[in-house]
JSON list of C-alpha atoms in Angstrom, two decimals:
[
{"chain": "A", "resi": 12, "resn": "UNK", "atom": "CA", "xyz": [-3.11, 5.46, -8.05]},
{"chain": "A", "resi": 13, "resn": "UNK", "atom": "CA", "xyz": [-0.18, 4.59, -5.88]},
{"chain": "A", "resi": 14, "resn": "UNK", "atom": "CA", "xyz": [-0.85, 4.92, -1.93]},
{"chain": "A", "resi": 15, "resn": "UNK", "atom": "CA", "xyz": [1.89, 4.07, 1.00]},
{"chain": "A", "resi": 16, "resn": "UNK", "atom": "CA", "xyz": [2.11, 1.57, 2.97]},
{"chain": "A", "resi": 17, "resn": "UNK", "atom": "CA", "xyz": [0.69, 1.82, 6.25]},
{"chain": "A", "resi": 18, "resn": "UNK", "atom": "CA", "xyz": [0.71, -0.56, 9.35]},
{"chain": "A", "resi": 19, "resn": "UNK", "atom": "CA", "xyz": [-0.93, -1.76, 11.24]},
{"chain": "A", "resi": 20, "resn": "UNK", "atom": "CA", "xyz": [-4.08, -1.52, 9.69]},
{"chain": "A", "resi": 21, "resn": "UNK", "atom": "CA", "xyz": [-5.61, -1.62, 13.16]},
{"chain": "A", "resi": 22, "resn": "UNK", "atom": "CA", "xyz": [-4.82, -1.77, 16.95]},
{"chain": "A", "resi": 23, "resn": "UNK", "atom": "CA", "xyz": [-6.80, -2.37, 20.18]},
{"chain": "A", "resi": 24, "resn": "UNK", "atom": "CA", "xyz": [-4.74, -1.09, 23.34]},
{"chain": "A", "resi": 25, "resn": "UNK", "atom": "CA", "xyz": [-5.54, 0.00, 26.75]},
{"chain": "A", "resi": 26, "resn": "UNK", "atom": "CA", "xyz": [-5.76, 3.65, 27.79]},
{"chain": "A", "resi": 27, "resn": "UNK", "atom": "CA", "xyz": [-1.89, 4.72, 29.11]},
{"chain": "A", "resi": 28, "resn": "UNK", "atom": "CA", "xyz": [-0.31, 2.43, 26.56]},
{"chain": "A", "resi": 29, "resn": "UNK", "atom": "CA", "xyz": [2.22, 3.69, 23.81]},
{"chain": "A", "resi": 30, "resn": "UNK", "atom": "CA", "xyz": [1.13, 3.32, 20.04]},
{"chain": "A", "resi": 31, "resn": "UNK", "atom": "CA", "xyz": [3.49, 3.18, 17.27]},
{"chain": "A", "resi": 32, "resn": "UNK", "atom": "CA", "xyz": [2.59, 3.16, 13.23]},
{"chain": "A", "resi": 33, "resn": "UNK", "atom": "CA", "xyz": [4.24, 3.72, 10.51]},
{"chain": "A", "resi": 34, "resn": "UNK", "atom": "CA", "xyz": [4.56, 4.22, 6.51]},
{"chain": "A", "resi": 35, "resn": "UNK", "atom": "CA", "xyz": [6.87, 2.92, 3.94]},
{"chain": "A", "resi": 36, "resn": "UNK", "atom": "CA", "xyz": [7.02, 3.61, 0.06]},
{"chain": "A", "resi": 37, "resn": "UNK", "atom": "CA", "xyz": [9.55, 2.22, -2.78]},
{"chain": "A", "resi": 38, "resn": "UNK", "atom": "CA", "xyz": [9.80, 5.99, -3.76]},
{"chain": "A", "resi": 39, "resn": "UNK", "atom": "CA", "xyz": [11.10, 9.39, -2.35]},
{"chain": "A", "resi": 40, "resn": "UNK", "atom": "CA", "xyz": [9.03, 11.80, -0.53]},
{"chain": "A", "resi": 41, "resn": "UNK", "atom": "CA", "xyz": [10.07, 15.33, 0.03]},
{"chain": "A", "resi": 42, "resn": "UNK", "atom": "CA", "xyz": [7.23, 15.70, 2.53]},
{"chain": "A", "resi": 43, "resn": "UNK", "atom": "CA", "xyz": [5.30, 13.50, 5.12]},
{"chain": "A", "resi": 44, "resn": "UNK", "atom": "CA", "xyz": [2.65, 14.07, 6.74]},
{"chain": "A", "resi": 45, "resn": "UNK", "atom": "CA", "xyz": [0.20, 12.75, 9.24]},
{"chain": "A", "resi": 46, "resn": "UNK", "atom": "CA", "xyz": [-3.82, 13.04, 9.66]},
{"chain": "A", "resi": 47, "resn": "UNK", "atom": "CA", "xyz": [-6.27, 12.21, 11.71]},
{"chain": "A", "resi": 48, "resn": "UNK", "atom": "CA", "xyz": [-9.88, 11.49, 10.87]},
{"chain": "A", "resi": 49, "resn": "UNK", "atom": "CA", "xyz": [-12.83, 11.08, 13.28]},
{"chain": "A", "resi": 50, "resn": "UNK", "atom": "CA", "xyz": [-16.03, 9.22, 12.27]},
{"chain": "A", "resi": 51, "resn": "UNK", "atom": "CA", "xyz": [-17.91, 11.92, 9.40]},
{"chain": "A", "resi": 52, "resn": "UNK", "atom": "CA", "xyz": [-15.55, 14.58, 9.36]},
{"chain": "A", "resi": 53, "resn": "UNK", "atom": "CA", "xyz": [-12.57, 15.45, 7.11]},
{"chain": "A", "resi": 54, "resn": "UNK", "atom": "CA", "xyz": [-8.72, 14.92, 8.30]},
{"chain": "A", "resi": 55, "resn": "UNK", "atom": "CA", "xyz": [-7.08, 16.99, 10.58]},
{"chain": "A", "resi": 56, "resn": "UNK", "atom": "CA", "xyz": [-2.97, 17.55, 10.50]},
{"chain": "A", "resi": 57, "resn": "UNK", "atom": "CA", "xyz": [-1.13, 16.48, 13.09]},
{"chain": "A", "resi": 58, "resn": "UNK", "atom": "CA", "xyz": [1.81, 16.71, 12.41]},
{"chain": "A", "resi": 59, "resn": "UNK", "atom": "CA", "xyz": [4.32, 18.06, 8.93]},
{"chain": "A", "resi": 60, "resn": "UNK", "atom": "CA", "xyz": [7.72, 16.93, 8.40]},
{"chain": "A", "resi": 61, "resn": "UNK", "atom": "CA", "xyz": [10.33, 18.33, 5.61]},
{"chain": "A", "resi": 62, "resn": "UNK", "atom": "CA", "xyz": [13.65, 17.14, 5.98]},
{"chain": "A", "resi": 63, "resn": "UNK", "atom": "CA", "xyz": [14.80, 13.59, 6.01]},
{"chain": "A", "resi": 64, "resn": "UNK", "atom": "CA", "xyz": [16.03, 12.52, 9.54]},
{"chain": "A", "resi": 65, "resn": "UNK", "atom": "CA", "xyz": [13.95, 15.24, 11.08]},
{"chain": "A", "resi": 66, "resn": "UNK", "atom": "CA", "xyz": [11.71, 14.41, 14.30]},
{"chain": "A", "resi": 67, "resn": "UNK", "atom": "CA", "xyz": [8.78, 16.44, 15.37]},
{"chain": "A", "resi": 68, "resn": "UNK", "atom": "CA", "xyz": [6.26, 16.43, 18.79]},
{"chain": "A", "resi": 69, "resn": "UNK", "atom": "CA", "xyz": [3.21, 18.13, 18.73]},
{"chain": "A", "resi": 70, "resn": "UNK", "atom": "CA", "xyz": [2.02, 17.00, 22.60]},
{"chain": "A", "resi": 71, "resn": "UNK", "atom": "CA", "xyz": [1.72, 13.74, 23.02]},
{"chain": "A", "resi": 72, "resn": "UNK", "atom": "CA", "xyz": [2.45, 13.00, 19.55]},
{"chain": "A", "resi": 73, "resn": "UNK", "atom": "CA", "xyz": [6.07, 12.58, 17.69]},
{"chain": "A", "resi": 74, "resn": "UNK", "atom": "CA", "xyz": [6.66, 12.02, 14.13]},
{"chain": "A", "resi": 75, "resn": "UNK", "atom": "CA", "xyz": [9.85, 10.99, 12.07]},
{"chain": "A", "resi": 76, "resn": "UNK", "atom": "CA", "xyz": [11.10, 11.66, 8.83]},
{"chain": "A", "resi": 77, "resn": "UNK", "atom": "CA", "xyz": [12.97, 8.86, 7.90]},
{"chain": "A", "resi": 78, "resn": "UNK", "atom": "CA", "xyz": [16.69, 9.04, 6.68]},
{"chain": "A", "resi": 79, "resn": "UNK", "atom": "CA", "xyz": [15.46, 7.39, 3.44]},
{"chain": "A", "resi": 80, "resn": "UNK", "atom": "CA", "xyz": [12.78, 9.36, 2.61]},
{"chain": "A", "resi": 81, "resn": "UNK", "atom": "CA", "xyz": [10.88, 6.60, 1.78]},
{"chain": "A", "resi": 82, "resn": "UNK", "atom": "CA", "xyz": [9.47, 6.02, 5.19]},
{"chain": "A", "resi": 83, "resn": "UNK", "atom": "CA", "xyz": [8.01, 7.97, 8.68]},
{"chain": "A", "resi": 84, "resn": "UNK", "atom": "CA", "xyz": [6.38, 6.84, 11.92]},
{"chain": "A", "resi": 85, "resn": "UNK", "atom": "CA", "xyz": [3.75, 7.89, 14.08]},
{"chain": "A", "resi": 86, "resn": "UNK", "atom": "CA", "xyz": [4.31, 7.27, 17.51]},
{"chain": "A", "resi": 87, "resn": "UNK", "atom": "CA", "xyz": [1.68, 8.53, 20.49]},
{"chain": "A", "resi": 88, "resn": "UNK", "atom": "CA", "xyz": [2.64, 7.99, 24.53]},
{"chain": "A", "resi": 89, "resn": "UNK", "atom": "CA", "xyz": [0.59, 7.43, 27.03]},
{"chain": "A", "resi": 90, "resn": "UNK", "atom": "CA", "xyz": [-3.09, 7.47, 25.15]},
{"chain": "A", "resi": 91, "resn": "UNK", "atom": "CA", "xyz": [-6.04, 8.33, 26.18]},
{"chain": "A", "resi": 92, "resn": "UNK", "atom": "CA", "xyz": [-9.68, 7.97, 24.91]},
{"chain": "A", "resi": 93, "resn": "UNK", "atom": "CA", "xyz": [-9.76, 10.67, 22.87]},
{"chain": "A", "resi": 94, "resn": "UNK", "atom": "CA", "xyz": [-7.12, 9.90, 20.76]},
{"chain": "A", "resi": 95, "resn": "UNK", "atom": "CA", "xyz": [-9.33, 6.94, 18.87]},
{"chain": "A", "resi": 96, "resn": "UNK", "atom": "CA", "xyz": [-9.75, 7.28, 15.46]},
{"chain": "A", "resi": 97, "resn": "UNK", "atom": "CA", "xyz": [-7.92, 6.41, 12.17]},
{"chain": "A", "resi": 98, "resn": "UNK", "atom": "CA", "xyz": [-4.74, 7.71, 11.68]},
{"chain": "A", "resi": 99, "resn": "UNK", "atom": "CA", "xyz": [-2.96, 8.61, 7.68]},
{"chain": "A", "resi": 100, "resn": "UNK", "atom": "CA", "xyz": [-0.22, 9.08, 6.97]},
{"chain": "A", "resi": 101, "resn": "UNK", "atom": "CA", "xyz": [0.53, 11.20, 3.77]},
{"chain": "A", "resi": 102, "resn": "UNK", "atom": "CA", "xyz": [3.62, 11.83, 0.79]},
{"chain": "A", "resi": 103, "resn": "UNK", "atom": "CA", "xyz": [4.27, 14.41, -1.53]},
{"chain": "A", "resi": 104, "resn": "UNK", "atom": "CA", "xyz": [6.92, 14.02, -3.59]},
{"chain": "A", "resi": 105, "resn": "UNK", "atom": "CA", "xyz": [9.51, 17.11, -4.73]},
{"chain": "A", "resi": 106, "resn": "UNK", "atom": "CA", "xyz": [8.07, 19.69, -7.21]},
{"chain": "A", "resi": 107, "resn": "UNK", "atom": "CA", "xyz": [4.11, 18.01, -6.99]},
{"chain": "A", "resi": 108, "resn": "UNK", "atom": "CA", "xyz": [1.55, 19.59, -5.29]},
{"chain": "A", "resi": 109, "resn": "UNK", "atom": "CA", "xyz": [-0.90, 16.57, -4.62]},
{"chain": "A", "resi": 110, "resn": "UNK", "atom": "CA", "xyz": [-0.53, 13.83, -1.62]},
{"chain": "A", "resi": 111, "resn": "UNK", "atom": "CA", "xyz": [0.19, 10.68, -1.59]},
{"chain": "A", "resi": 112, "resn": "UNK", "atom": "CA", "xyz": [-2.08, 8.47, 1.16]},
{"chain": "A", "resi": 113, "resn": "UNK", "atom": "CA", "xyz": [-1.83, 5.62, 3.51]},
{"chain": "A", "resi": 114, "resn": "UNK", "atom": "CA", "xyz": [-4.96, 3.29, 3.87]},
{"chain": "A", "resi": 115, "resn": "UNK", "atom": "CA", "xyz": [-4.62, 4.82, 7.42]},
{"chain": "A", "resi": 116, "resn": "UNK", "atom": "CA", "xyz": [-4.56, 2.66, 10.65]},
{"chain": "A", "resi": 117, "resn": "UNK", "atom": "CA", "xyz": [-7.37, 2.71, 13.37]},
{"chain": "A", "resi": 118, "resn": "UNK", "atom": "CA", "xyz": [-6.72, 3.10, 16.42]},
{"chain": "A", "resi": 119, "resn": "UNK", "atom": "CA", "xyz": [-9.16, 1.96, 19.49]},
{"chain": "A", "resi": 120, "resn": "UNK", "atom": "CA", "xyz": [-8.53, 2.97, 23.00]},
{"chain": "A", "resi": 121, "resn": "UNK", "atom": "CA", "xyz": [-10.00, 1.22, 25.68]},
{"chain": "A", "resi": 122, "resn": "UNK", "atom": "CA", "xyz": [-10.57, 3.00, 28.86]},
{"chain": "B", "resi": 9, "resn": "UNK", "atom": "CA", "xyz": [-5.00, 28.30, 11.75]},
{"chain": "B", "resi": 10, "resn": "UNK", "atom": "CA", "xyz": [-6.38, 27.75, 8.20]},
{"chain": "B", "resi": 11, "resn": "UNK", "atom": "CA", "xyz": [-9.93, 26.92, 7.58]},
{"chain": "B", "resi": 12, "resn": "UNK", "atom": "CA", "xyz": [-11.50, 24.87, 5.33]},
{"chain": "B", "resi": 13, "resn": "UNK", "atom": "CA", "xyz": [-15.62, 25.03, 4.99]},
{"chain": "B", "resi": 14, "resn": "UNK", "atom": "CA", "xyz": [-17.48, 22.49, 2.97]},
{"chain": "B", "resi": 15, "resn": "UNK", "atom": "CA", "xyz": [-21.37, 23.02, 2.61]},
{"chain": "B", "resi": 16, "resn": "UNK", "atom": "CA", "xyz": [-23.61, 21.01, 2.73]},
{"chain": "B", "resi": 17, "resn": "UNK", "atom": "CA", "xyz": [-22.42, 17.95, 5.46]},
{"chain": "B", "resi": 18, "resn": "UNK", "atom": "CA", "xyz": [-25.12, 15.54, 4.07]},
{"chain": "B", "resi": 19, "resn": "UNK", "atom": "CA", "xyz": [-27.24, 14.94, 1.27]},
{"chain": "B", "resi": 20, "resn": "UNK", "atom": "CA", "xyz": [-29.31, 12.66, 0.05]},
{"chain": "B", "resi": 21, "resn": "UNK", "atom": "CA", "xyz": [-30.48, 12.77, -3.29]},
{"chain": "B", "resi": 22, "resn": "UNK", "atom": "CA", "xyz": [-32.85, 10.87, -5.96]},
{"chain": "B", "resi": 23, "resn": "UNK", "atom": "CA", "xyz": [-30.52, 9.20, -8.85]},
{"chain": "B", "resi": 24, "resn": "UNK", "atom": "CA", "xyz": [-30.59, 11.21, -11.95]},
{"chain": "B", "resi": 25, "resn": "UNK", "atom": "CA", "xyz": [-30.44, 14.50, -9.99]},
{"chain": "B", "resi": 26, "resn": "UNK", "atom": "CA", "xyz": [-27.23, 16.93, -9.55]},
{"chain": "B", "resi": 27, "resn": "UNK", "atom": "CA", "xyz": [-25.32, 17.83, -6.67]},
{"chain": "B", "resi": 28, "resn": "UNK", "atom": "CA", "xyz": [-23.60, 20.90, -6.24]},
{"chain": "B", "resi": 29, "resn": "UNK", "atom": "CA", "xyz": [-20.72, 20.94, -2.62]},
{"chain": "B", "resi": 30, "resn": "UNK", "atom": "CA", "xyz": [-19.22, 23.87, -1.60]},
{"chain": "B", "resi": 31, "resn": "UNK", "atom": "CA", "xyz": [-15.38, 24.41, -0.50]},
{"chain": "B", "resi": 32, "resn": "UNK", "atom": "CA", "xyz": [-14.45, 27.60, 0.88]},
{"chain": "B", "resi": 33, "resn": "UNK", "atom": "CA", "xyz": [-11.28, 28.83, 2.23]},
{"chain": "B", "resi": 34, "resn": "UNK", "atom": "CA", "xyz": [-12.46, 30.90, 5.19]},
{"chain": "B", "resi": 35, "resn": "UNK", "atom": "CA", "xyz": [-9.18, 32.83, 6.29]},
{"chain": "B", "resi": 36, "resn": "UNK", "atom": "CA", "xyz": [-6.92, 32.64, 3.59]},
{"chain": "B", "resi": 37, "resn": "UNK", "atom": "CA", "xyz": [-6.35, 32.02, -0.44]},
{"chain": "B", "resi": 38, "resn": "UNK", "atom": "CA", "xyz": [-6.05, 29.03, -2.26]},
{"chain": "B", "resi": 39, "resn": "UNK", "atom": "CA", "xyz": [-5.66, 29.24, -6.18]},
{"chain": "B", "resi": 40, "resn": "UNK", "atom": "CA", "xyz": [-6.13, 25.26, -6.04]},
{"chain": "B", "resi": 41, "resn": "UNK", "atom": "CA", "xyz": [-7.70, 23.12, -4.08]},
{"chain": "B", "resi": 42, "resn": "UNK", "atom": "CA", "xyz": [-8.09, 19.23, -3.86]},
{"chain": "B", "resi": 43, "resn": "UNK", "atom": "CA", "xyz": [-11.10, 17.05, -4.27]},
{"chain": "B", "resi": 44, "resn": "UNK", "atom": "CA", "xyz": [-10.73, 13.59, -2.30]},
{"chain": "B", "resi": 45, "resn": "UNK", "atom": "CA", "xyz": [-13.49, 11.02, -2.39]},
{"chain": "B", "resi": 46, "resn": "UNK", "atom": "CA", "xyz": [-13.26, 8.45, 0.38]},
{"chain": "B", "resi": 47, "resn": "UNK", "atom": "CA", "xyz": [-15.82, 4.91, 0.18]},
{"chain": "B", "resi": 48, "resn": "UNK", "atom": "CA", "xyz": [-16.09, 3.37, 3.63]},
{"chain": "B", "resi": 49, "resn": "UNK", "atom": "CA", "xyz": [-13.37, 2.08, 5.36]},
{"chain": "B", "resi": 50, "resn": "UNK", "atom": "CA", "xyz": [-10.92, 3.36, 2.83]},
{"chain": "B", "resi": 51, "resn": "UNK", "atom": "CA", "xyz": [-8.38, 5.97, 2.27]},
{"chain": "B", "resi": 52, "resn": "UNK", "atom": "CA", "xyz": [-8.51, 9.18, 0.21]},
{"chain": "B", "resi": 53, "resn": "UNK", "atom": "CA", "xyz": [-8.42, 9.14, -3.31]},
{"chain": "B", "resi": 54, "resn": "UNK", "atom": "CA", "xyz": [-7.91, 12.27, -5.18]},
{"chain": "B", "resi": 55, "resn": "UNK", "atom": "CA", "xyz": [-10.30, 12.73, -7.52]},
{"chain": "B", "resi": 56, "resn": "UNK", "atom": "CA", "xyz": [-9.65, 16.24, -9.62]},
{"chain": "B", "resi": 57, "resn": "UNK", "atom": "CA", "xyz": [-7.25, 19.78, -8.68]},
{"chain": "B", "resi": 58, "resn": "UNK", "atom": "CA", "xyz": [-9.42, 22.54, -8.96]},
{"chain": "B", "resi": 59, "resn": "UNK", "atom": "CA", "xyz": [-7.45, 25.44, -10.31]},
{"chain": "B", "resi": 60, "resn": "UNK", "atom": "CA", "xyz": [-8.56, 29.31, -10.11]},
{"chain": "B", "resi": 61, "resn": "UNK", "atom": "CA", "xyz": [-9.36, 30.82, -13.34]},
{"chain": "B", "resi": 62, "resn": "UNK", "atom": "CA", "xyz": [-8.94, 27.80, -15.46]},
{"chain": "B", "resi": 63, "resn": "UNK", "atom": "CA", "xyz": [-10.09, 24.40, -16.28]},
{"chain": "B", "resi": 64, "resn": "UNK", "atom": "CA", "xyz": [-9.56, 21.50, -13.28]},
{"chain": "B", "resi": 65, "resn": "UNK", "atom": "CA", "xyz": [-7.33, 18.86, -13.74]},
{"chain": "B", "resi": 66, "resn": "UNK", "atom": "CA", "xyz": [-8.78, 15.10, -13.61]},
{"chain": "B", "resi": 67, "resn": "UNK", "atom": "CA", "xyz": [-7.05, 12.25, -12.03]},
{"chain": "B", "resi": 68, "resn": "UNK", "atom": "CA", "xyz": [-7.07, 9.28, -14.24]},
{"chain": "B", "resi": 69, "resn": "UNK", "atom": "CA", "xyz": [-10.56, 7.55, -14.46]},
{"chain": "B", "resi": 70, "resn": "UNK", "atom": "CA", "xyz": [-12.38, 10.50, -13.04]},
{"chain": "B", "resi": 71, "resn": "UNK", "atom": "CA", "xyz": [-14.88, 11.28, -15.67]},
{"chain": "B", "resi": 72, "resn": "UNK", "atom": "CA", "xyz": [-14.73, 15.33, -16.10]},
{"chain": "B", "resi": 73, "resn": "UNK", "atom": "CA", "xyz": [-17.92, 15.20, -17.45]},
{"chain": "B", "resi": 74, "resn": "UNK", "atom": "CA", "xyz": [-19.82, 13.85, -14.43]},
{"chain": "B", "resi": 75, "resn": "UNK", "atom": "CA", "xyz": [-17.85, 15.56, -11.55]},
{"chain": "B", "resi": 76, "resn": "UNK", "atom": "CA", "xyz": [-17.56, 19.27, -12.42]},
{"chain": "B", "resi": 77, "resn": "UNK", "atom": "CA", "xyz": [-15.60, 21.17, -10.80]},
{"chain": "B", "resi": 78, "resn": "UNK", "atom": "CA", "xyz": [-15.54, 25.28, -10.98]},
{"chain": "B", "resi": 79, "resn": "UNK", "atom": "CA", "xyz": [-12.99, 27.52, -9.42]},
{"chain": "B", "resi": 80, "resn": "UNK", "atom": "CA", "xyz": [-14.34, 31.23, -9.56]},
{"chain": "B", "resi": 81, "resn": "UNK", "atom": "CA", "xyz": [-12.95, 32.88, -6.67]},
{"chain": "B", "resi": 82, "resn": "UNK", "atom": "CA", "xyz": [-9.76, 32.67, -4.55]},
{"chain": "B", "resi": 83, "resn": "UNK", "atom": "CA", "xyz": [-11.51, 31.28, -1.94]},
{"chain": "B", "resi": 84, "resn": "UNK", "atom": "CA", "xyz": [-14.52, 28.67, -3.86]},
{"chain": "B", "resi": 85, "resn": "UNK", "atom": "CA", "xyz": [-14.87, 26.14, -5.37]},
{"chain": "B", "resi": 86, "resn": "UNK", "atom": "CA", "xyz": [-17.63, 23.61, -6.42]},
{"chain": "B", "resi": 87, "resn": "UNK", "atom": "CA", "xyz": [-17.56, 20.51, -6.98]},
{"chain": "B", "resi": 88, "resn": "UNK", "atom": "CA", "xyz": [-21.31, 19.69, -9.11]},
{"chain": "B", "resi": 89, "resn": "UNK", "atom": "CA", "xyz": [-21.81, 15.44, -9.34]},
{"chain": "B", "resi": 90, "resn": "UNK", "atom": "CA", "xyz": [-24.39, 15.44, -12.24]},
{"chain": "B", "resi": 91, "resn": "UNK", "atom": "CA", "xyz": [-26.54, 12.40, -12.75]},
{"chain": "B", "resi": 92, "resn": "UNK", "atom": "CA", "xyz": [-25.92, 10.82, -9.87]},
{"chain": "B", "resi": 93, "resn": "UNK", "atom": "CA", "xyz": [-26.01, 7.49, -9.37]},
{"chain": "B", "resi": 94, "resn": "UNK", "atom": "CA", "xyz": [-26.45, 5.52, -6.57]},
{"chain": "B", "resi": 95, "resn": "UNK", "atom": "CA", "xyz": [-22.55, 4.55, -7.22]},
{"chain": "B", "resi": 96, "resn": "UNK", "atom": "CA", "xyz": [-21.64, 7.78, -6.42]},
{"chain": "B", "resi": 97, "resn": "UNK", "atom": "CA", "xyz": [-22.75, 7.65, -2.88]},
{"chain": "B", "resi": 98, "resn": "UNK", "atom": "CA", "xyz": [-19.13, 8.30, -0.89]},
{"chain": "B", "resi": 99, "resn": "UNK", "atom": "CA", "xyz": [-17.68, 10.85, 1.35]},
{"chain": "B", "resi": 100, "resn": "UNK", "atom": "CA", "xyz": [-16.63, 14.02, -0.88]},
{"chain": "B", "resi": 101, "resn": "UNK", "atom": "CA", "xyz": [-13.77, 15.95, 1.38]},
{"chain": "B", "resi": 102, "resn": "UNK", "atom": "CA", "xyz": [-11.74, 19.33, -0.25]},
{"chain": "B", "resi": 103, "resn": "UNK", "atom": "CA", "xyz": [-8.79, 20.33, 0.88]},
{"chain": "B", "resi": 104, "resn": "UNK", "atom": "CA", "xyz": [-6.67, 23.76, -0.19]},
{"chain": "B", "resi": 105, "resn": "UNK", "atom": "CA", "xyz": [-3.12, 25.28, 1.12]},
{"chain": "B", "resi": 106, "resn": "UNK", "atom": "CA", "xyz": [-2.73, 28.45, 2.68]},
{"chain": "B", "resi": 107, "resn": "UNK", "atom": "CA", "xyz": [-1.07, 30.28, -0.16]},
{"chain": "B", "resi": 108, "resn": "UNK", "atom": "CA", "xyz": [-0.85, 33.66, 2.04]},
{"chain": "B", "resi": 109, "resn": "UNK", "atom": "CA", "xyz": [2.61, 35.37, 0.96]},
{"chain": "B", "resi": 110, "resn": "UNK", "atom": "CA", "xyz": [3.05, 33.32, -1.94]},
{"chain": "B", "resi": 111, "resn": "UNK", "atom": "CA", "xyz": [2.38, 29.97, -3.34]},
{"chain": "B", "resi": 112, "resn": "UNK", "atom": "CA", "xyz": [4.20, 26.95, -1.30]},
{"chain": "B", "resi": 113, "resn": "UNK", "atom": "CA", "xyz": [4.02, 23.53, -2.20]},
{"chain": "B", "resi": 114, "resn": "UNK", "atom": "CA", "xyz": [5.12, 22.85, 0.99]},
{"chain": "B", "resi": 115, "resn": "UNK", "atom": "CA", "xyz": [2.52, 24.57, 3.14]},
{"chain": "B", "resi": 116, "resn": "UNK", "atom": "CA", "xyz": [0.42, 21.45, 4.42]},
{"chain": "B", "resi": 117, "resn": "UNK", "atom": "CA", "xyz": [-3.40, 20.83, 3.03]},
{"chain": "B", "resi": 118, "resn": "UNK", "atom": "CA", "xyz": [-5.96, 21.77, 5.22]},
{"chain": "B", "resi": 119, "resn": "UNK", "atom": "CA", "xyz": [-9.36, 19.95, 4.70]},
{"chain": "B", "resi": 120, "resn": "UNK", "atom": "CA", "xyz": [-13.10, 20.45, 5.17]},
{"chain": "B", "resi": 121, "resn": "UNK", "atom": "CA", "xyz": [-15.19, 18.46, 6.91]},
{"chain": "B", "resi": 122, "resn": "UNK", "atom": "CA", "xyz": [-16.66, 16.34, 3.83]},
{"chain": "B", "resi": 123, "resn": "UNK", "atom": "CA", "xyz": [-19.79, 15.86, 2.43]},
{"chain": "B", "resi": 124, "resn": "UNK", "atom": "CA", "xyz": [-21.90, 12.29, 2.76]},
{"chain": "B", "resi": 125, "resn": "UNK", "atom": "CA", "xyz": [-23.68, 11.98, -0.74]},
{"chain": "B", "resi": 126, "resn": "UNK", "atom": "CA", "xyz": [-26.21, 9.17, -0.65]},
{"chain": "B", "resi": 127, "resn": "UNK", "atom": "CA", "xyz": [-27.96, 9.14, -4.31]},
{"chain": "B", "resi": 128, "resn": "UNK", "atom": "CA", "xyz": [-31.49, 6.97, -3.73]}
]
């Protein structure tokens, strides 16, 4: 089935850095969306974006929609240990109810 | 927030044998949820929509036959991996909306925790 296209796949940085990730698709989204998933356990939303253009913090964490609609990014300031794990990001397209997903990116956060 | 339960975490079973995982909406209704199956190191991959009071719809090359899934309540439903196969050993995660007030395609999916099958 079609996915996105996430990057990087991976990063290594040091606790207090910035991270930044993000999706593309040849098609339209009308919705984005990002997860993350620890080790064993399902996704958990981070953030939910509707409208092209739009930009969206939840803490730490900030999210675009982009003009497009065929891509978003991720980004997360100053990280901390915690915030390992792999990241997806998600599409739905107008008038479907099932997502679309990145191949995620994981992140690694070294104290 | 909305909840998502999946039951059991883990399970290991002998090949041949049937599976039956839970997916509950705890604090809201969902007349569909998702079924994702995720092998290691890889994204989700939906697998079948599970739809309340009628048959579930199959992705393309998920045979209906081996992964049935049953929708009896507003808040359940089972997914049932007959005959397993050591192939089918993956992470099995639901997910469902929070259709409170109406259905919204645009509420975001909320998922359970998963379920590690290994099949022996």
């Amino acid at each position: 089935g079609q996915q996105l296209n996430q990057s990087p796949q991976s990063m290594f940085i040091q606790e207090g850095e910035d991270v930044s990730m993000n999706c593309t698709s040849s098609s339209i989204f009308n919705t984005w969306l990002w997860y993350k998933q620890d080790p064993g356990e399902g996704p958990v939303l981070l953030i939910a974006l509707y409208k092209a253009g739009e930009l969206t913090s939840n803490g730490r964490l900030t999210a675009q929609f982009g003009i497009t609609r065929k891509d978003s990014f991720l980004n997360i300031s100053a990280s901390i240990p915690s915030d390992v794990g792999i990241y997806f990001c998600a599409g739905q397209k107008g008038g479907s109810e099932k997502l679309v997903f990145g191949k995620g990116t994981k992140l690694t956060v070294n104290p | 927030g909305a909840v998502v339960s999946q039951h059991p975490s883990r399970v290991i079973c002998k090949s041949g044998t049937s599976v039956k995982i839970e997916c509950r909406s705890l604090d809201f209704q969902a007349t569909t949820m998702f079924w994702y199956r995720q092998f290691p190191k890889q994204s989700l991959m939906l697998m079948a929509t599970s739809n309340e009071g009628s048959k579930a719809t199959y992705e393309q090359g998920v045979e209906k036959d081996k992964f049935l899934i049953n929708h009896a309540s507003l808040t359940l439903s089972t997914l049932t991996v007959t005959s397993a196969h050591p192939e089918d050993s993956s992470f099995y995660i639901c997910s469902a909306r929070d259709e409170t007030g109406g259905r919204s395609y645009n509420s975001p999916l909320h998922f359970g925790n998963g379920t590690r099958l290994t099949v022996t």
